[in-house]
Amino acid sequence: MNLKQLAHMLALSQTTVSRALNGYPEVNEETRRRVMDAAKRHGYRPNPSARRLATGKTGMIGYVLPTGASVDIDPHFVEFLSGLGDYARSHELDLVLSPADADDQETTYRRIVANRQVDAVYISSPRPADRRVALVNTLGIPFIVHGRSEGFDFDYPFTDIDNEGAFHEASRLLIQLGHRRLALINGDDRETFAIHRERGVRRALAASALALDERHVCSVVMTEENGYRATRRLLEAGDAPTAIVCSSLIMALGVVRAVRDLGLTIPGDISLIAHDDVFPWLRPENFSVPLSTTRSSIRLAGARVAERLAARISGLEEGARGEVWPVDLVVRGSVAGAPA
Amino acid sequence: MNLKQLAHMLALSQTTVSRALNGYPEVNEETRRRVMDAAKRHGYRPNPSARRLATGKTGMIGYVLPTGASVDIDPHFVEFLSGLGDYARSHELDLVLSPADADDQETTYRRIVANRQVDAVYISSPRPADRRVALVNTLGIPFIVHGRSEGFDFDYPFTDIDNEGAFHEASRLLIQLGHRRLALINGDDRETFAIHRERGVRRALAASALALDERHVCSVVMTEENGYRATRRLLEAGDAPTAIVCSSLIMALGVVRAVRDLGLTIPGDISLIAHDDVFPWLRPENFSVPLSTTRSSIRLAGARVAERLAARISGLEEGARGEVWPVDLVVRGSVAGAPA
DNA sequence: AGAGTCTTCCAAAGCGCTTTGGCTTTTTTG
DNA sequence: CAAAAAAGCCAAAGCGCTTTGGAAGACTCT
């Protein structure tokens, strides 16, 4: 059942039927009702390929997925996707993942824009002066950055959490508890979120005339194993820290294991605070010692990004407004006063 | 730059240019070369929307993503996606995720097929007599099932691992080590993989004239917390098992925590084997006691599914061939002889 | 009543590609 | 050498929708 048939059946022109269905004003309300009625009764659904060719609108949002044998997709992605998908569903949007060589995403961005394959895109895990952001900005496709970039001479729309504030608060708590030697086990420090977190820690220390020992900050891919290794290294060297701030719950698993392996305890010897993106399958309160966290649901962020993308597609949102969400500091058993 | 312009510039008809580009035989090789040359030089890329309208081919594979506030996307998904994306990239395929109400995926399947939004789909986490499988089968769109369904009067193409065999082997090993009371902490037993795993355990026990105590088998969503709870319940009741087989590494984290909380040790008091889908961020050899596993890379499965989908789209693969991959049993420190 | 203004609808021209059917020109064949 | 076959190309008809530019009729106003 296509438009032509429907129009013929109603003894109307395709124009009128099309307009009736799409809510244009120049059609009699009575006629519109008849049309919509018939459309529903016959289960008419406009062919998206045709609509797409005619309008350029696709009803899809895009994401360029970096791939490659040695490229691991961040497990956070799936949670983000949950939120995104949940919102997208309610707005009849589909998500298209365009796999790209991790080292050449530009080609793919250009392709999906040139081919008008999607109405909008989002960018995640941005770095300072991220080329992807600059690119989509000049290409002129609606977009939202999940996270933040830095160092551009233009503004852009983003949704981010207050990473600096979160890690500042976490560090401040530890300092108040008497800790003087903090360590930071961070994610990839080429990404902005990690830079902000480190900044937060340093600022808190500086406020108490303390500093972050360069040997006490490390930047690694966020796996359990790397959390373990980093902790071993930190604790086995001289001037070991008494408190650790950690960028992910998965790494925190490794931290806990390392501390135990060394015959130390949390929080007796080591206080620990980690960032929690809120996974359903791994919860900080269920650590052997309930874990203090800076908490922010990445799923909600996904939903919010979808919402903003939809708004931009339909023209309801414009401009380069960035938004920064506050982060909760949730104190549980893994922190205590510094050992004497 | 569109076909019309290119044709005009070459003083050829659109027909000829189109045919030259698409490798049809009725065009002079010399002409073809000229055309391809010009196309490359001017960066001509056929508009996919137009091609799609004309041919019905989209260059995309589809996945219906169950969503909802209480629906959690399986964290395995992201690893599967890694493999899928990696292959898809090399074949210029995009992946479209169509979010659907978890309780009504049929509507979405019908929509993407009726609208010809994708060339093929894959289905994951199938259950016995899965309605989605029956549906796509009758809808006639090319598809691959990742995993297996059961109880149909038709065959269908799938790629699965030998879950029954894997858990049979794991159980057999434990039995050989003298264990008599095994427990199974399984995933959602409405899904086929869980049913097969249970079957494997039972078969191994039966071979030694043993049986799986109904109190020693449980089926839960695969989270750390559920692994913990299940283990507490198992070990605190009478006739506690001396060995546990567990369907996921994430649940195994909870198992280990519970065992420790109870003042027991692995493998001294409890032997443990878990299934490992091979995540980069959580490795069995890094458990406090290196974990024995049944191992099968879900990432490779993703790549294989993509490969088969591509083959089916291009007509290279037909029929309902199912393939079952063997699973490695990797023995590490978490198993030992049964306590006296 | 005639001019001007809405309201309501339509025919037809895209959107950019593929593909059918046919027309020349060249090559092959008996 | 004429007839048949093959090769190489083209015009035009889709694919199914949106949107432009009118046009006809109904209504308002002076």
mmCIF file of C-alpha atoms in Angstrom, chain A residues 34-327:
data_model
loop_
_atom_site.group_PDB
_atom_site.id
_atom_site.type_symbol
_atom_site.label_atom_id
_atom_site.label_comp_id
_atom_site.label_asym_id
_atom_site.label_seq_id
_atom_site.Cartn_x
_atom_site.Cartn_y
_atom_site.Cartn_z
ATOM 1 C CA ARG A 34 -10.901 10.850 6.258
ATOM 2 C CA VAL A 35 -7.334 10.450 5.085
ATOM 3 C CA MET A 36 -5.891 9.561 8.430
ATOM 4 C CA ASP A 37 -8.669 7.165 8.984
ATOM 5 C CA ALA A 38 -8.118 5.366 5.724
ATOM 6 C CA ALA A 39 -4.364 5.353 6.285
ATOM 7 C CA LYS A 40 -4.753 3.694 9.620
ATOM 8 C CA ARG A 41 -7.336 1.258 8.380
ATOM 9 C CA HIS A 42 -5.130 0.096 5.550
ATOM 10 C CA GLY A 43 -1.993 0.187 7.619
ATOM 11 C CA TYR A 44 -0.340 2.662 5.327
ATOM 12 C CA ARG A 45 3.226 3.539 6.331
ATOM 13 C CA PRO A 46 5.140 5.918 4.110
ATOM 14 C CA ASN A 47 8.173 4.255 2.627
ATOM 15 C CA PRO A 48 11.149 5.683 4.477
ATOM 16 C CA SER A 49 13.519 5.234 1.587
ATOM 17 C CA ALA A 50 11.331 7.359 -0.610
ATOM 18 C CA ARG A 51 10.718 9.952 2.045
ATOM 19 C CA ARG A 52 14.383 10.043 2.689
ATOM 20 C CA LEU A 53 15.256 10.626 -0.924
ATOM 21 C CA ALA A 54 12.729 13.410 -1.126
ATOM 22 C CA THR A 55 13.426 15.159 2.159
ATOM 23 C CA GLY A 56 16.870 14.102 3.224
ATOM 24 C CA LYS A 57 15.506 13.178 6.646
ATOM 25 C CA THR A 58 16.358 9.703 7.811
ATOM 26 C CA GLY A 59 14.943 9.337 11.302
ATOM 27 C CA MET A 60 18.273 7.987 12.433
ATOM 28 C CA ILE A 61 21.046 9.164 14.630
ATOM 29 C CA GLY A 62 24.579 8.126 13.961
ATOM 30 C CA TYR A 63 27.587 7.010 15.895
ATOM 31 C CA VAL A 64 30.966 6.287 14.437
ATOM 32 C CA LEU A 65 32.227 3.173 16.116
ATOM 33 C CA PRO A 66 35.993 2.857 16.279
ATOM 34 C CA THR A 67 36.964 -0.714 15.538
ATOM 35 C CA GLY A 68 40.016 -2.794 14.909
ATOM 36 C CA ALA A 69 41.561 -5.961 16.209
ATOM 37 C CA SER A 70 43.260 -4.118 19.042
ATOM 38 C CA VAL A 71 40.434 -1.723 19.761
ATOM 39 C CA ASP A 72 38.200 -2.518 22.690
ATOM 40 C CA ILE A 73 34.828 -0.890 22.903
ATOM 41 C CA ASP A 74 34.363 0.641 26.302
ATOM 42 C CA PRO A 75 31.996 -1.457 28.419
ATOM 43 C CA HIS A 76 30.373 1.801 29.497
ATOM 44 C CA PHE A 77 29.080 2.021 25.983
ATOM 45 C CA VAL A 78 26.389 -0.533 26.549
ATOM 46 C CA GLU A 79 24.944 1.324 29.508
ATOM 47 C CA PHE A 80 25.003 4.576 27.629
ATOM 48 C CA LEU A 81 23.254 2.790 24.813
ATOM 49 C CA SER A 82 20.544 1.587 27.141
ATOM 50 C CA GLY A 83 19.582 5.126 27.962
ATOM 51 C CA LEU A 84 19.950 6.333 24.432
ATOM 52 C CA GLY A 85 17.897 3.494 23.064
ATOM 53 C CA ASP A 86 15.189 3.911 25.609
ATOM 54 C CA TYR A 87 14.646 7.503 24.631
ATOM 55 C CA ALA A 88 15.124 6.892 20.933
ATOM 56 C CA ARG A 89 12.422 4.265 20.975
ATOM 57 C CA SER A 90 9.863 6.691 22.288
ATOM 58 C CA HIS A 91 10.665 8.993 19.409
ATOM 59 C CA GLU A 92 10.865 6.434 16.655
ATOM 60 C CA LEU A 93 14.525 7.056 16.091
ATOM 61 C CA ASP A 94 16.950 4.368 15.100
ATOM 62 C CA LEU A 95 20.622 4.378 15.834
ATOM 63 C CA VAL A 96 23.135 3.551 13.164
ATOM 64 C CA LEU A 97 26.591 2.455 14.138
ATOM 65 C CA SER A 98 29.110 3.045 11.406
ATOM 66 C CA PRO A 99 32.221 1.064 12.123
ATOM 67 C CA ALA A 100 35.404 2.884 11.279
ATOM 68 C CA ASP A 101 39.093 2.280 11.424
ATOM 69 C CA ALA A 102 40.013 3.716 14.812
ATOM 70 C CA ASP A 103 42.813 5.674 13.182
ATOM 71 C CA ASP A 104 40.720 7.135 10.427
ATOM 72 C CA GLN A 105 37.291 8.091 11.606
ATOM 73 C CA GLU A 106 37.247 11.228 9.532
ATOM 74 C CA THR A 107 36.509 9.386 6.314
ATOM 75 C CA THR A 108 33.503 7.776 7.918
ATOM 76 C CA TYR A 109 32.173 11.018 9.351
ATOM 77 C CA ARG A 110 32.484 12.635 5.969
ATOM 78 C CA ARG A 111 30.727 9.741 4.326
ATOM 79 C CA ILE A 112 27.728 9.660 6.615
ATOM 80 C CA VAL A 113 27.328 13.398 6.349
ATOM 81 C CA ALA A 114 27.811 13.586 2.595
ATOM 82 C CA ASN A 115 25.427 10.717 2.068
ATOM 83 C CA ARG A 116 22.962 12.145 4.531
ATOM 84 C CA GLN A 117 22.792 8.781 6.226
ATOM 85 C CA VAL A 118 21.729 10.198 9.569
ATOM 86 C CA ASP A 119 20.065 13.317 10.883
ATOM 87 C CA ALA A 120 22.480 13.857 13.741
ATOM 88 C CA VAL A 121 25.458 12.271 15.419
ATOM 89 C CA TYR A 122 26.941 12.102 18.843
ATOM 90 C CA ILE A 123 30.535 11.905 19.847
ATOM 91 C CA SER A 124 31.812 10.185 22.936
ATOM 92 C CA SER A 125 35.103 9.992 24.816
ATOM 93 C CA PRO A 126 36.323 13.285 23.412
ATOM 94 C CA ARG A 127 39.842 14.548 23.850
ATOM 95 C CA PRO A 128 41.060 18.102 24.047
ATOM 96 C CA ALA A 129 40.929 19.704 20.634
ATOM 97 C CA ASP A 130 39.223 16.576 19.389
ATOM 98 C CA ARG A 131 39.323 16.480 15.612
ATOM 99 C CA ARG A 132 35.976 14.781 15.395
ATOM 100 C CA VAL A 133 34.322 17.699 17.139
ATOM 101 C CA ALA A 134 35.950 20.204 14.861
ATOM 102 C CA LEU A 135 34.991 18.093 11.896
ATOM 103 C CA VAL A 136 31.309 17.644 12.597
ATOM 104 C CA ASN A 137 31.146 21.278 13.543
ATOM 105 C CA THR A 138 32.326 22.352 10.130
ATOM 106 C CA LEU A 139 30.340 19.683 8.346
ATOM 107 C CA GLY A 140 27.251 21.286 9.796
ATOM 108 C CA ILE A 141 25.364 18.212 10.937
ATOM 109 C CA PRO A 142 23.519 18.467 14.259
ATOM 110 C CA PHE A 143 25.523 16.852 17.028
ATOM 111 C CA ILE A 144 26.013 16.504 20.744
ATOM 112 C CA VAL A 145 29.250 15.669 22.453
ATOM 113 C CA HIS A 146 29.018 13.325 25.410
ATOM 114 C CA GLY A 147 31.809 14.698 27.524
ATOM 115 C CA ARG A 148 33.858 17.738 26.722
ATOM 116 C CA SER A 149 36.621 18.803 24.437
ATOM 117 C CA GLU A 150 38.728 21.906 24.965
ATOM 118 C CA GLY A 151 40.781 24.480 23.198
ATOM 119 C CA PHE A 152 38.548 25.394 20.280
ATOM 120 C CA ASP A 153 37.789 28.869 19.049
ATOM 121 C CA PHE A 154 34.152 27.907 18.772
ATOM 122 C CA ASP A 155 31.509 26.636 21.164
ATOM 123 C CA TYR A 156 29.655 23.387 20.728
ATOM 124 C CA PRO A 157 26.832 21.577 22.447
ATOM 125 C CA PHE A 158 27.749 18.966 24.997
ATOM 126 C CA THR A 159 26.462 17.036 27.963
ATOM 127 C CA ASP A 160 29.082 16.217 30.511
ATOM 128 C CA ILE A 161 29.409 15.501 34.197
ATOM 129 C CA ASP A 162 31.462 17.549 36.600
ATOM 130 C CA ASN A 163 34.461 15.278 36.672
ATOM 131 C CA GLU A 164 36.713 17.881 38.176
ATOM 132 C CA GLY A 165 34.232 18.716 40.900
ATOM 133 C CA ALA A 166 33.616 15.058 41.670
ATOM 134 C CA PHE A 167 37.249 14.205 42.098
ATOM 135 C CA HIS A 168 37.839 17.431 43.945
ATOM 136 C CA GLU A 169 35.194 16.494 46.479
ATOM 137 C CA ALA A 170 36.460 12.964 46.814
ATOM 138 C CA SER A 171 39.991 14.165 47.392
ATOM 139 C CA ARG A 172 38.875 16.841 49.818
ATOM 140 C CA LEU A 173 37.133 14.229 51.908
ATOM 141 C CA LEU A 174 40.259 12.121 52.038
ATOM 142 C CA ILE A 175 42.381 15.102 52.997
ATOM 143 C CA GLN A 176 39.957 16.022 55.750
ATOM 144 C CA LEU A 177 40.359 12.489 57.034
ATOM 145 C CA GLY A 178 44.018 13.194 57.435
ATOM 146 C CA HIS A 179 45.406 11.654 54.286
ATOM 147 C CA ARG A 180 48.409 13.457 52.911
ATOM 148 C CA ARG A 181 49.580 11.150 50.189
ATOM 149 C CA LEU A 182 46.837 10.542 47.645
ATOM 150 C CA ALA A 183 47.179 8.509 44.504
ATOM 151 C CA LEU A 184 45.106 8.720 41.346
ATOM 152 C CA ILE A 185 44.555 5.721 39.129
ATOM 153 C CA ASN A 186 43.110 7.348 36.111
ATOM 154 C CA GLY A 187 41.817 6.381 32.714
ATOM 155 C CA ASP A 188 43.434 7.325 29.426
ATOM 156 C CA ASP A 189 44.793 10.811 30.087
ATOM 157 C CA ARG A 190 44.456 11.805 26.489
ATOM 158 C CA GLU A 191 40.743 12.017 27.142
ATOM 159 C CA THR A 192 39.252 15.097 28.686
ATOM 160 C CA PHE A 193 37.417 13.346 31.481
ATOM 161 C CA ALA A 194 40.707 12.025 32.847
ATOM 162 C CA ILE A 195 42.352 15.408 32.625
ATOM 163 C CA HIS A 196 39.487 16.980 34.508
ATOM 164 C CA ARG A 197 39.617 14.359 37.197
ATOM 165 C CA GLU A 198 43.300 14.836 37.720
ATOM 166 C CA ARG A 199 42.731 18.558 37.884
ATOM 167 C CA GLY A 200 40.146 18.016 40.583
ATOM 168 C CA VAL A 201 42.523 15.983 42.692
ATOM 169 C CA ARG A 202 45.338 18.487 42.304
ATOM 170 C CA ARG A 203 43.128 21.402 43.172
ATOM 171 C CA ALA A 204 41.949 19.739 46.365
ATOM 172 C CA LEU A 205 45.506 18.949 47.389
ATOM 173 C CA ALA A 206 46.705 22.419 46.542
ATOM 174 C CA ALA A 207 44.004 23.913 48.741
ATOM 175 C CA SER A 208 45.710 22.208 51.664
ATOM 176 C CA ALA A 209 49.156 23.075 50.465
ATOM 177 C CA LEU A 210 49.724 19.518 49.325
ATOM 178 C CA ALA A 211 50.647 18.187 45.927
ATOM 179 C CA LEU A 212 50.137 15.100 43.852
ATOM 180 C CA ASP A 213 53.363 13.157 43.659
ATOM 181 C CA GLU A 214 54.048 12.376 40.013
ATOM 182 C CA ARG A 215 54.738 8.779 40.960
ATOM 183 C CA HIS A 216 51.267 8.637 42.457
ATOM 184 C CA VAL A 217 49.309 9.331 39.338
ATOM 185 C CA CYS A 218 48.902 6.892 36.547
ATOM 186 C CA SER A 219 46.879 6.676 33.413
ATOM 187 C CA VAL A 220 45.857 3.301 32.058
ATOM 188 C CA VAL A 221 43.172 1.538 30.112
ATOM 189 C CA MET A 222 40.453 0.818 32.630
ATOM 190 C CA THR A 223 40.708 -2.923 33.187
ATOM 191 C CA GLU A 224 40.787 -4.942 36.361
ATOM 192 C CA GLU A 225 44.332 -6.001 35.636
ATOM 193 C CA ASN A 226 45.584 -2.475 35.188
ATOM 194 C CA GLY A 227 43.973 -1.463 38.466
ATOM 195 C CA TYR A 228 45.821 -4.301 40.142
ATOM 196 C CA ARG A 229 49.173 -3.499 38.620
ATOM 197 C CA ALA A 230 48.953 0.165 39.304
ATOM 198 C CA THR A 231 48.099 -0.492 42.927
ATOM 199 C CA ARG A 232 50.939 -2.926 43.400
ATOM 200 C CA ARG A 233 53.349 -0.423 41.989
ATOM 201 C CA LEU A 234 52.010 2.379 44.125
ATOM 202 C CA LEU A 235 52.045 0.450 47.349
ATOM 203 C CA GLU A 236 55.323 -1.347 46.923
ATOM 204 C CA ALA A 237 57.352 1.790 46.305
ATOM 205 C CA GLY A 238 58.550 4.172 48.961
ATOM 206 C CA ASP A 239 56.289 6.958 50.229
ATOM 207 C CA ALA A 240 53.281 4.850 49.409
ATOM 208 C CA PRO A 241 49.959 6.665 49.341
ATOM 209 C CA THR A 242 47.402 6.076 52.074
ATOM 210 C CA ALA A 243 44.440 6.797 49.868
ATOM 211 C CA ILE A 244 43.568 6.019 46.293
ATOM 212 C CA VAL A 245 41.122 7.672 43.970
ATOM 213 C CA CYS A 246 40.237 5.537 41.022
ATOM 214 C CA SER A 247 38.448 6.290 37.775
ATOM 215 C CA SER A 248 36.372 3.191 37.421
ATOM 216 C CA LEU A 249 34.694 0.431 39.320
ATOM 217 C CA ILE A 250 36.328 -2.188 37.179
ATOM 218 C CA MET A 251 39.770 -0.934 38.035
ATOM 219 C CA ALA A 252 38.682 -0.757 41.660
ATOM 220 C CA LEU A 253 38.252 -4.517 41.582
ATOM 221 C CA GLY A 254 41.917 -4.767 40.798
ATOM 222 C CA VAL A 255 42.808 -2.245 43.458
ATOM 223 C CA VAL A 256 40.997 -4.258 46.096
ATOM 224 C CA ARG A 257 42.688 -7.436 44.988
ATOM 225 C CA ALA A 258 46.136 -5.851 45.087
ATOM 226 C CA VAL A 259 45.593 -4.388 48.522
ATOM 227 C CA ARG A 260 44.548 -7.757 49.814
ATOM 228 C CA ASP A 261 47.442 -9.515 48.117
ATOM 229 C CA LEU A 262 49.818 -7.197 49.942
ATOM 230 C CA GLY A 263 48.272 -8.121 53.235
ATOM 231 C CA LEU A 264 46.808 -4.673 53.706
ATOM 232 C CA THR A 265 43.217 -3.730 54.410
ATOM 233 C CA ILE A 266 40.664 -1.237 53.251
ATOM 234 C CA PRO A 267 40.063 1.155 54.894
ATOM 235 C CA GLY A 268 42.540 0.386 57.676
ATOM 236 C CA ASP A 269 45.648 0.900 55.594
ATOM 237 C CA ILE A 270 44.257 2.296 52.384
ATOM 238 C CA SER A 271 41.196 4.410 51.749
ATOM 239 C CA LEU A 272 39.587 4.032 48.356
ATOM 240 C CA ILE A 273 37.109 6.034 46.360
ATOM 241 C CA ALA A 274 36.182 5.133 42.803
ATOM 242 C CA HIS A 275 33.991 6.603 40.155
ATOM 243 C CA ASP A 276 30.783 4.677 39.527
ATOM 244 C CA ASP A 277 28.987 4.941 36.215
ATOM 245 C CA VAL A 278 26.208 2.785 37.633
ATOM 246 C CA PHE A 279 26.291 -0.625 36.037
ATOM 247 C CA PRO A 280 23.469 -2.980 36.921
ATOM 248 C CA TRP A 281 25.902 -5.871 37.103
ATOM 249 C CA LEU A 282 28.536 -4.474 39.443
ATOM 250 C CA ARG A 283 27.554 -2.344 42.385
ATOM 251 C CA PRO A 284 29.896 -0.563 44.753
ATOM 252 C CA GLU A 285 27.897 -1.472 47.846
ATOM 253 C CA ASN A 286 28.648 -5.082 47.056
ATOM 254 C CA PHE A 287 32.400 -4.831 47.233
ATOM 255 C CA SER A 288 33.942 -6.809 50.072
ATOM 256 C CA VAL A 289 34.257 -3.460 51.763
ATOM 257 C CA PRO A 290 31.451 -1.258 50.470
ATOM 258 C CA LEU A 291 33.048 1.197 48.136
ATOM 259 C CA SER A 292 32.774 4.950 48.404
ATOM 260 C CA THR A 293 32.065 6.422 45.013
ATOM 261 C CA THR A 294 31.498 9.460 42.959
ATOM 262 C CA ARG A 295 28.358 8.412 41.198
ATOM 263 C CA SER A 296 26.752 9.453 37.954
ATOM 264 C CA SER A 297 24.491 7.295 35.855
ATOM 265 C CA ILE A 298 25.870 7.017 32.371
ATOM 266 C CA ARG A 299 22.540 5.624 31.337
ATOM 267 C CA LEU A 300 20.774 8.833 32.161
ATOM 268 C CA ALA A 301 23.405 10.633 30.160
ATOM 269 C CA GLY A 302 22.555 8.420 27.196
ATOM 270 C CA ALA A 303 18.917 9.305 27.479
ATOM 271 C CA ARG A 304 19.739 12.968 27.769
ATOM 272 C CA VAL A 305 21.976 12.922 24.728
ATOM 273 C CA ALA A 306 19.221 11.245 22.733
ATOM 274 C CA GLU A 307 16.755 13.823 23.940
ATOM 275 C CA ARG A 308 18.968 16.677 22.877
ATOM 276 C CA LEU A 309 19.720 15.099 19.525
ATOM 277 C CA ALA A 310 16.021 14.705 18.881
ATOM 278 C CA ALA A 311 15.478 18.314 19.872
ATOM 279 C CA ARG A 312 18.172 19.519 17.549
ATOM 280 C CA ILE A 313 16.884 17.453 14.674
ATOM 281 C CA SER A 314 13.439 18.941 15.029
ATOM 282 C CA GLY A 315 14.838 22.426 15.488
ATOM 283 C CA LEU A 316 13.699 22.790 19.071
ATOM 284 C CA GLU A 317 17.240 23.191 20.300
ATOM 285 C CA GLU A 318 19.855 25.437 18.804
ATOM 286 C CA GLY A 319 23.107 27.050 19.737
ATOM 287 C CA ALA A 320 26.065 25.639 21.541
ATOM 288 C CA ARG A 321 24.791 25.208 25.051
ATOM 289 C CA GLY A 322 26.884 22.884 27.127
ATOM 290 C CA GLU A 323 25.545 21.322 30.259
ATOM 291 C CA VAL A 324 27.476 19.914 33.172
ATOM 292 C CA TRP A 325 25.828 17.556 35.601
ATOM 293 C CA PRO A 326 26.784 17.489 39.238
ATOM 294 C CA VAL A 327 28.116 14.221 40.616
#
